[in-house]
CSV table of C-alpha atoms and ligand atoms in Angstrom, one decimal:
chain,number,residue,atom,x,y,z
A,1,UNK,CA,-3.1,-0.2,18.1
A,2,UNK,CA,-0.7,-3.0,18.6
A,3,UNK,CA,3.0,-1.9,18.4
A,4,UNK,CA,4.2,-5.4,19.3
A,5,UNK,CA,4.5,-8.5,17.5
A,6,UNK,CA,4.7,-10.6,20.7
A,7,UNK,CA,1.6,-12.8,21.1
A,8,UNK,CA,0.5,-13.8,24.7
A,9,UNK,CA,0.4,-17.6,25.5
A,10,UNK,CA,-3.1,-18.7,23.3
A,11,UNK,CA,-3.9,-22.8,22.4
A,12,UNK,CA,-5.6,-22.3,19.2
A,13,UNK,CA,-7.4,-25.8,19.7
A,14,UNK,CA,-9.0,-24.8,22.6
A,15,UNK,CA,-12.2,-23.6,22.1
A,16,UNK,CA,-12.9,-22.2,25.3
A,17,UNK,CA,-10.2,-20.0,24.9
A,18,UNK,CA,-11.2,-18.7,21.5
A,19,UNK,CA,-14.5,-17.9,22.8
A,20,UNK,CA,-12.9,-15.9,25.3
A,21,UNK,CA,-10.9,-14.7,22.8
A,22,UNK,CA,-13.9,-13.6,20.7
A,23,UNK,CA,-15.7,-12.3,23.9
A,24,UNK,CA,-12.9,-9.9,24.8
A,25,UNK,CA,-12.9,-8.6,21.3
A,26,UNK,CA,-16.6,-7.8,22.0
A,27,UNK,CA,-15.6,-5.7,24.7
A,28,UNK,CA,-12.7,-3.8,22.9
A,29,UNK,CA,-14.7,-2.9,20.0
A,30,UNK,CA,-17.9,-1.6,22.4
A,31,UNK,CA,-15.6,0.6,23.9
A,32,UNK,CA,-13.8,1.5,21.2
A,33,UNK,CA,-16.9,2.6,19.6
A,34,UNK,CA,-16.8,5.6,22.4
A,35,UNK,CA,-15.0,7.0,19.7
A,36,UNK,CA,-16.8,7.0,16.7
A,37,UNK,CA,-19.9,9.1,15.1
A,38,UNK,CA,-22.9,7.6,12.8
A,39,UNK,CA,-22.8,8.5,9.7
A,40,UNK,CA,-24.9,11.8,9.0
A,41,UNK,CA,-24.9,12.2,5.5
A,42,UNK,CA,-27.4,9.9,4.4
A,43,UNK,CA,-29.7,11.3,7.5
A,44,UNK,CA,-31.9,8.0,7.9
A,45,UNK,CA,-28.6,6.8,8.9
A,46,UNK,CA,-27.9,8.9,12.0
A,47,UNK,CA,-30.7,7.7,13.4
A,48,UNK,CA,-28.6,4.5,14.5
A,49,UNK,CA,-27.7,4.3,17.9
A,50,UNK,CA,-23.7,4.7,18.1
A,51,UNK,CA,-23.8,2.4,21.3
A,52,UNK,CA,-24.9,-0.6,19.8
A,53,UNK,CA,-22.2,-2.9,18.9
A,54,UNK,CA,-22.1,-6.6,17.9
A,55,UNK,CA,-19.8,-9.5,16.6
A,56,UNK,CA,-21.2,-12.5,15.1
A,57,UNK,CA,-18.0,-15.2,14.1
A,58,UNK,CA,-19.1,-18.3,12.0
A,59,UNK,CA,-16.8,-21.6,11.4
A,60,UNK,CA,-17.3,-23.9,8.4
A,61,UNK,CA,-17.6,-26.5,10.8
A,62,UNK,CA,-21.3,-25.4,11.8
A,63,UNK,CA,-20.4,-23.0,15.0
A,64,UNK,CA,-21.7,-19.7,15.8
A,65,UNK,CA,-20.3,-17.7,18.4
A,66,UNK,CA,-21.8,-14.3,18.8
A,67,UNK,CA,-22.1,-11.0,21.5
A,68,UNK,CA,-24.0,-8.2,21.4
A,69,UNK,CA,-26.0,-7.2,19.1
A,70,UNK,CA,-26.5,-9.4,16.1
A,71,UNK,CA,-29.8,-9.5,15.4
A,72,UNK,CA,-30.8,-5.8,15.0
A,73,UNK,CA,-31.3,-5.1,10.9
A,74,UNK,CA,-29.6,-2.0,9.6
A,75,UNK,CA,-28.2,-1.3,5.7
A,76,UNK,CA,-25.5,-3.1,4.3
A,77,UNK,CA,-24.2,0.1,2.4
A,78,UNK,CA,-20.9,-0.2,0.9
A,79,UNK,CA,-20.8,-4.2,2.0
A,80,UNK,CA,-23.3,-5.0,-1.4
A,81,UNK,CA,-20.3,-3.3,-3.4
A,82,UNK,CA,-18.8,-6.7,-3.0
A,83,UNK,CA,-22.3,-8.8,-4.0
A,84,UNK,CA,-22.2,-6.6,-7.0
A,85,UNK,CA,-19.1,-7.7,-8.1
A,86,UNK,CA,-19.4,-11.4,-7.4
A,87,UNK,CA,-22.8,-11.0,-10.1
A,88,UNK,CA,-21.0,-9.2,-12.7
A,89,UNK,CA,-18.2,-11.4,-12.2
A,90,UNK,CA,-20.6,-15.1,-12.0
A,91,UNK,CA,-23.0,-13.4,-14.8
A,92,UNK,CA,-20.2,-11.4,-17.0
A,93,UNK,CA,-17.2,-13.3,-16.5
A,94,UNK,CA,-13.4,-11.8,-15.5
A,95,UNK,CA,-13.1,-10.1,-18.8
A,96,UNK,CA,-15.8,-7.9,-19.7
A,97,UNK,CA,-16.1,-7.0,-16.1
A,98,UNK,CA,-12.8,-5.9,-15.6
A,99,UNK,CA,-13.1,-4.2,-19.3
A,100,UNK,CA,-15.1,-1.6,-17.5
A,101,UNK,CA,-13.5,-1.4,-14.3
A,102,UNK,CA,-10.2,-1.3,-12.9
A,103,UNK,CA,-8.5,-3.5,-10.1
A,104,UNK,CA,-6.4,-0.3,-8.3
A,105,UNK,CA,-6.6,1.5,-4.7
A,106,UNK,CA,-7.9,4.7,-5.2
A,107,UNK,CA,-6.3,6.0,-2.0
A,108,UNK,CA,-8.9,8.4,-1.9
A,109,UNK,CA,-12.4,8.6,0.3
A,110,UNK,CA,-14.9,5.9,-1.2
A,111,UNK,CA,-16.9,9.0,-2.8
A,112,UNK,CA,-14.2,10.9,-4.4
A,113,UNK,CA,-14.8,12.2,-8.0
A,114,UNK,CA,-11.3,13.5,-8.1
A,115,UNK,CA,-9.1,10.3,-10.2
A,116,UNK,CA,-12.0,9.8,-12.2
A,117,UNK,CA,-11.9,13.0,-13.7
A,118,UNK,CA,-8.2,13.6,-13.4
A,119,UNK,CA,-6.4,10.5,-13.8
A,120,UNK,CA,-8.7,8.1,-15.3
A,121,UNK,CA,-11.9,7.3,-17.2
A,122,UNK,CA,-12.5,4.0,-15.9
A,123,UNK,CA,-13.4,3.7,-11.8
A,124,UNK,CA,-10.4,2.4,-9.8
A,125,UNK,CA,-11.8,-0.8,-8.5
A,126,UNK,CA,-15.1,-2.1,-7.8
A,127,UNK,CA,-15.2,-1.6,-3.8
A,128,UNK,CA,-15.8,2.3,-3.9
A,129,UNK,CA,-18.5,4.4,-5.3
A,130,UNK,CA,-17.5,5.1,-8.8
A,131,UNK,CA,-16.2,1.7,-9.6
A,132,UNK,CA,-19.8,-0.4,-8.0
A,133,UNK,CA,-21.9,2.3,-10.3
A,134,UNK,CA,-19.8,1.1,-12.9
A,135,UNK,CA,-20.5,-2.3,-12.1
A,136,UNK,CA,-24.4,-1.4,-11.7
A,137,UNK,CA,-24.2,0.0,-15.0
A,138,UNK,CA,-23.6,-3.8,-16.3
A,139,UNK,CA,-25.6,-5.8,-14.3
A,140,UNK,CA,-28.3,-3.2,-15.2
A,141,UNK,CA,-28.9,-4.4,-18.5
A,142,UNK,CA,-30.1,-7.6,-17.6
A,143,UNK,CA,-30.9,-7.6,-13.7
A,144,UNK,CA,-33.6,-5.7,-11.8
A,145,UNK,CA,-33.3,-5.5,-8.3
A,146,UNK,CA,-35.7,-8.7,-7.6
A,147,UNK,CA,-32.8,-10.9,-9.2
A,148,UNK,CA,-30.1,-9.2,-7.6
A,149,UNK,CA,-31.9,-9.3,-4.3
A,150,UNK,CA,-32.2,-13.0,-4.8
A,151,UNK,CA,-28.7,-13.5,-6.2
A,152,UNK,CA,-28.0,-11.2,-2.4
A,153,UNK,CA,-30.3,-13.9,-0.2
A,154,UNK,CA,-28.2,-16.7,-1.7
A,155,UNK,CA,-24.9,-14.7,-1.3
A,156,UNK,CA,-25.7,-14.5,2.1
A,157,UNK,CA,-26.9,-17.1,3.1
A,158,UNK,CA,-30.2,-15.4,4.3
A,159,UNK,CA,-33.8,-14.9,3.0
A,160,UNK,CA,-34.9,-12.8,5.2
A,161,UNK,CA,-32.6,-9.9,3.6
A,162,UNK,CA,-35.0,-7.0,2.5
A,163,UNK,CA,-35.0,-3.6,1.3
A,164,UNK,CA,-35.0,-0.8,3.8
A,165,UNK,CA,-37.3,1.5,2.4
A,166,UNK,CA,-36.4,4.3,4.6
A,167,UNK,CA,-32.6,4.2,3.8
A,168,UNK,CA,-33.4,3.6,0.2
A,169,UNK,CA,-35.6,6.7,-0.1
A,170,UNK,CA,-32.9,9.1,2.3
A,171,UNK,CA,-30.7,7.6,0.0
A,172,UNK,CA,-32.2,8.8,-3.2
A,173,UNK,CA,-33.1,12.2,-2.2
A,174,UNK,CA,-29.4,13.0,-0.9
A,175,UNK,CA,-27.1,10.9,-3.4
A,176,UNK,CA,-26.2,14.3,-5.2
A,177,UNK,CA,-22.6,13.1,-5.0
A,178,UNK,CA,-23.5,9.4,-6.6
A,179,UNK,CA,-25.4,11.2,-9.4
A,180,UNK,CA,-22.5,13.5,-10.1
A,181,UNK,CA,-20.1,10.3,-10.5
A,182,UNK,CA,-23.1,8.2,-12.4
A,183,UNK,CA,-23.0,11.1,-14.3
A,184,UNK,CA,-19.2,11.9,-15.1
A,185,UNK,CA,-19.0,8.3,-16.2
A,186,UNK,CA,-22.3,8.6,-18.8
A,187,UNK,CA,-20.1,11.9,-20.4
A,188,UNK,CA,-17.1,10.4,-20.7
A,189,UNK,CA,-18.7,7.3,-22.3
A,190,UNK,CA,-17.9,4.5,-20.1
A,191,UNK,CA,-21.2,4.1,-18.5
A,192,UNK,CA,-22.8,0.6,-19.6
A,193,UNK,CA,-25.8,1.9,-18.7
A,194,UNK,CA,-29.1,3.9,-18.3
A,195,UNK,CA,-27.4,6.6,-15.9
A,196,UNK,CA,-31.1,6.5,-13.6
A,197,UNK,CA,-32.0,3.2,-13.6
A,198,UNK,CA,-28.0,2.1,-12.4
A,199,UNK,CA,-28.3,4.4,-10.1
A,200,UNK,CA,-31.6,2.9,-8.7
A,201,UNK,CA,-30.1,-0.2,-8.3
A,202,UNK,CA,-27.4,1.2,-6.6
A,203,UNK,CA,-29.2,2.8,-4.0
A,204,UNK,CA,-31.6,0.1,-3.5
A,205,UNK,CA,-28.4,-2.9,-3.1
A,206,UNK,CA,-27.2,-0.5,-0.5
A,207,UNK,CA,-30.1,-0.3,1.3
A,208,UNK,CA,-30.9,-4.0,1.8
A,209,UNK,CA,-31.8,-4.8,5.5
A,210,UNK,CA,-28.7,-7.1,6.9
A,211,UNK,CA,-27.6,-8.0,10.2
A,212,UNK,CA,-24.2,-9.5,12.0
A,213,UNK,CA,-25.1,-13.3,11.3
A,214,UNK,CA,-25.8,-11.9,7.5
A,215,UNK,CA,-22.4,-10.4,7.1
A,216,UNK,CA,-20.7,-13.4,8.5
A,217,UNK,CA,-22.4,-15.5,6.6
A,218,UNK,CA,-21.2,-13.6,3.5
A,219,UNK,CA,-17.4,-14.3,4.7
A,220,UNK,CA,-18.3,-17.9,5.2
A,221,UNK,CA,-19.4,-18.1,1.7
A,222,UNK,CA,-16.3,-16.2,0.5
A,223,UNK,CA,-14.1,-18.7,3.0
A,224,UNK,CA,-15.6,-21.9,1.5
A,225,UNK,CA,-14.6,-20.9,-1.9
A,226,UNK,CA,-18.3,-19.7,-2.7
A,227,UNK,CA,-19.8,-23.1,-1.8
A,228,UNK,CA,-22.4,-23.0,0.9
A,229,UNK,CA,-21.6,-25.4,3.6
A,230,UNK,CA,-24.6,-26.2,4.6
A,231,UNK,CA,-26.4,-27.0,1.3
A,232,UNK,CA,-22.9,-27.8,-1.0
A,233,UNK,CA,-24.6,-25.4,-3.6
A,234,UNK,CA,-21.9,-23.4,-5.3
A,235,UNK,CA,-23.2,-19.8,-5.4
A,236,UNK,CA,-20.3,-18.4,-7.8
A,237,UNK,CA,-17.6,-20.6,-9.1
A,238,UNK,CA,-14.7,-20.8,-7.0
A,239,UNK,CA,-12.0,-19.5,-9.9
A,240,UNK,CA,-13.6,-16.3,-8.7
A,241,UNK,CA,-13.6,-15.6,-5.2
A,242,UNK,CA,-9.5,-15.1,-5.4
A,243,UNK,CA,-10.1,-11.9,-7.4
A,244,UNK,CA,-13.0,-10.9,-5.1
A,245,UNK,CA,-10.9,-11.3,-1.3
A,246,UNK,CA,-8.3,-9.6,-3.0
A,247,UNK,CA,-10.4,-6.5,-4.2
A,248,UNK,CA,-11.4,-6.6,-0.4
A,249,UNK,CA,-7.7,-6.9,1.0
A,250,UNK,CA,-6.2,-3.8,-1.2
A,251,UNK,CA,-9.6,-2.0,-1.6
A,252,UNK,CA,-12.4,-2.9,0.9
A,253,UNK,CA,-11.6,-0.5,3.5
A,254,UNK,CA,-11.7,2.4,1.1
A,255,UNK,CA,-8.9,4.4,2.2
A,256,UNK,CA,-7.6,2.9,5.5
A,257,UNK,CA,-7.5,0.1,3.2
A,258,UNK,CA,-3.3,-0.4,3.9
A,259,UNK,CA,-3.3,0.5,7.5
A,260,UNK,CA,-6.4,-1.9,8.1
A,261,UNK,CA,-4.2,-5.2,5.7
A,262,UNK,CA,-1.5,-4.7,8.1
A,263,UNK,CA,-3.3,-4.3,11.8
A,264,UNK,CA,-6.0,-7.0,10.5
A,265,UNK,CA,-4.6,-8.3,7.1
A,266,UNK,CA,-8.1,-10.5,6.2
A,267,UNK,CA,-10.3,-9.5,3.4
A,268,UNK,CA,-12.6,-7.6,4.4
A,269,UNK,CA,-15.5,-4.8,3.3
A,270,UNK,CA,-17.4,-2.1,5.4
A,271,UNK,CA,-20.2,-0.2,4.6
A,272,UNK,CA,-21.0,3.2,5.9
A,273,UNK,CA,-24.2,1.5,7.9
A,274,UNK,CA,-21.6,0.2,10.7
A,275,UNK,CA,-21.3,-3.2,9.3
A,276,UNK,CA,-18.0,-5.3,8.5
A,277,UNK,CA,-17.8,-8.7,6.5
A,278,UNK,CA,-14.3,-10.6,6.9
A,279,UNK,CA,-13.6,-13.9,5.3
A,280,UNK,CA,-11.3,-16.0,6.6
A,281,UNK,CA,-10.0,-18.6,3.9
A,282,UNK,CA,-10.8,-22.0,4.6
A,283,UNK,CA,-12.1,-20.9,8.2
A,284,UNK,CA,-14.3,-18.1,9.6
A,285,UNK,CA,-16.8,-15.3,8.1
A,286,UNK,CA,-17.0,-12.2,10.6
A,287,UNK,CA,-19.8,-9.9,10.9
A,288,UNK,CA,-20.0,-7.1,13.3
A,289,UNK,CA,-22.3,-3.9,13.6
A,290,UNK,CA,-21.0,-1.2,15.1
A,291,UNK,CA,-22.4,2.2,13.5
A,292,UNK,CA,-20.2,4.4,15.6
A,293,UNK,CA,-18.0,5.4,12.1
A,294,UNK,CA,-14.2,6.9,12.0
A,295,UNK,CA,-13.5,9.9,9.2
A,296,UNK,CA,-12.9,7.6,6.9
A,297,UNK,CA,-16.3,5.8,7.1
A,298,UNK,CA,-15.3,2.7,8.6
A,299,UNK,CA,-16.6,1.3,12.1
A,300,UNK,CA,-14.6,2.0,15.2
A,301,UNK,CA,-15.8,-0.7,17.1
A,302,UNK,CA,-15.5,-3.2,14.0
A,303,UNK,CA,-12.2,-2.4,13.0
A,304,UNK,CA,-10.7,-2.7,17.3
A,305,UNK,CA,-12.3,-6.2,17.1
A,306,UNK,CA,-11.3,-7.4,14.5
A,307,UNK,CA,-7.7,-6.3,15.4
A,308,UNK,CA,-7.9,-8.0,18.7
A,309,UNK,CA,-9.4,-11.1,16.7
A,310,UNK,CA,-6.3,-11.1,14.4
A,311,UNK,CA,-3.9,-11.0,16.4
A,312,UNK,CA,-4.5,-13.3,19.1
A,313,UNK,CA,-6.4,-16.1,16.5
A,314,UNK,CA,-3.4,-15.8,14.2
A,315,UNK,CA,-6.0,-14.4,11.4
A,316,UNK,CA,-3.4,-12.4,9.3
A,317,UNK,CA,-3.7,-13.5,5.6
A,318,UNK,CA,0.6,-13.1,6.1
A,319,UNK,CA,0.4,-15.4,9.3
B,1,LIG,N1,-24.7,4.3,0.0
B,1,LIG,C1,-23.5,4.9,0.4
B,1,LIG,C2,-23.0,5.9,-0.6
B,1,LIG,O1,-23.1,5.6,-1.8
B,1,LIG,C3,-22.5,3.8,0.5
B,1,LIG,C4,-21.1,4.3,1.0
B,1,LIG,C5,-20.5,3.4,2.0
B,1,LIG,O2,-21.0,2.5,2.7
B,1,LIG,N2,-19.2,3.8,2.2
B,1,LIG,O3,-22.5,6.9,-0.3
């Protein structure tokens, strides 16, 4: 952790020196990862080796720059929470989406049951459990998960994004906790749809195959107002990608979502497979992999490079 707001003498313009920049953030977050544990709870997902760790940072400009390991696949989990919302929002509009959902930190663990049956009817926000299910429930009535696996690939900026039939299927059998919210929601009334078949797609969007280069390419989209640069094809209409970065600032980090906006402060969204997205307005998308998780479900390694990132590239949202 940082405890100083001194920043060591850094030219910004120089590109050598953000790639070393980038590089030594590699090497933080590896190490850091020493200190983290895959996630056991969906058990295809402890099969991940805790070791592996990988950054991946995209400019609009065209440059890559990228350590570790970027390439290897693994589930996007939580990460599709945020593709979920950019359909409902593209498809549904601002409105009836957020008729159905709230825009609030839960402050609680991304699979908590306890607001929703306490405090409120309607899910917190869109970027835990409760609240994508709830968005699910929507899209459910006129997607299936071939058009939101395409809506994903364009999203993305990858067509080589598949489903990981393994994950999908550990998923499925273990989800007790998902069916309990899918189903909480269905008796108090809210649900917009079929409790099964939202909860299909659900499981399914989290178990699409990603890797590093994927995730940055998500924030690239998201930084470039959801335009992709490389074919100028707008993917979602710009009016919306405000409300989805700031879903990600207050809420995509579950509950470390504060502590995480002021150490990193860029938009950002994890998923319990080790990956982190970050967009960068106007400038970067960040992927990394790192399954090596913290008790809150976020990735060690991820979250020490990004910090490093942050702070020495000026990344902060608050500058
Ligand atoms: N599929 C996971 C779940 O529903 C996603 C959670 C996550 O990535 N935090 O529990």
């Amino acid at each position: 952790m940082y405890f100083t707001y001194e920043r060591p003498e850094f030219d910004a313009g120089d590109p050598k020196e953000i790639r070393r920049v980038i590089e030594e953030a590699y090497v933080n977050g590896k190490e850091a990862a020493k200190n983290g544990k895959a996630a056991d709870y969906i058990p295809e997902l402890a099969k991940a080796d805790p070791e592996d760790f990988g950054i991946c940072v995209k400019s609009l400009d065209g440059e890559t720059i990228a350590f570790g390991e970027v390439e290897k696949r693994f589930s996007i989990q939580s990460i599709s929470k945020v593709i979920n919302l950019a359909a409902a929002l593209k498809y549904l509009g601002f409105r009836e989406t957020f008729s159905h959902v709230h825009m609030e930190p839960s402050g609680d663990a991304f699979n908590s049951i306890l607001k929703l049956d306490t405090v409120s009817d309607l899910p917190f926000n869109p970027m835990i459990n409760a609240g994508a299910i709830q968005v699910m429930s929507m899209l459910s009535n006129f997607m299936d998960f071939e058009d939101l696996m395409e809506f994903a690939r364009a999203f993305c900026m990858d067509e080589e994004i598949t489903l990981n039939e393994a994950v999908y299927r550990s998923e499925a059998e273990t989800g007790d906790r998902n069916r309990a919210i899918v189903y909480l929601l269905k008796s108090k009334g809210v649900l917009q749809g079929d409790p099964d078949k939202t909860l299909d797609l659900y499981f399914k969007m989290c178990s699409l195959n990603v890797n590093a280069k994927t995730l940055a390419n998500m924030g690239l989209l998201l930084s470039n107002k959801g335009q992709n640069p490389f074919t100028g094809k707008y993917i979602i209409h710009p009016g919306y990608i405000r409300t989805i970065r700031s879903l990600m600032f207050t809420c995509g980090m579950y509950d470390e979502s504060g502590e995480y906006g002021v150490l990193v402060g860029v938009p950002s969204k994890s998923g319990v497979g080790g990956g982190i997205a970050a967009s960068v307005s106007g400038r970067l998308g960040i992927g990394t992999y790192g399954p090596a998780l913290n008790r809150k479900g976020n990735s060690v390694g991820g979250i020490a490079a990004l910090q490093h990132m942050s702070h020495l590239l000026q990344l902060n949202v608050f500058g």
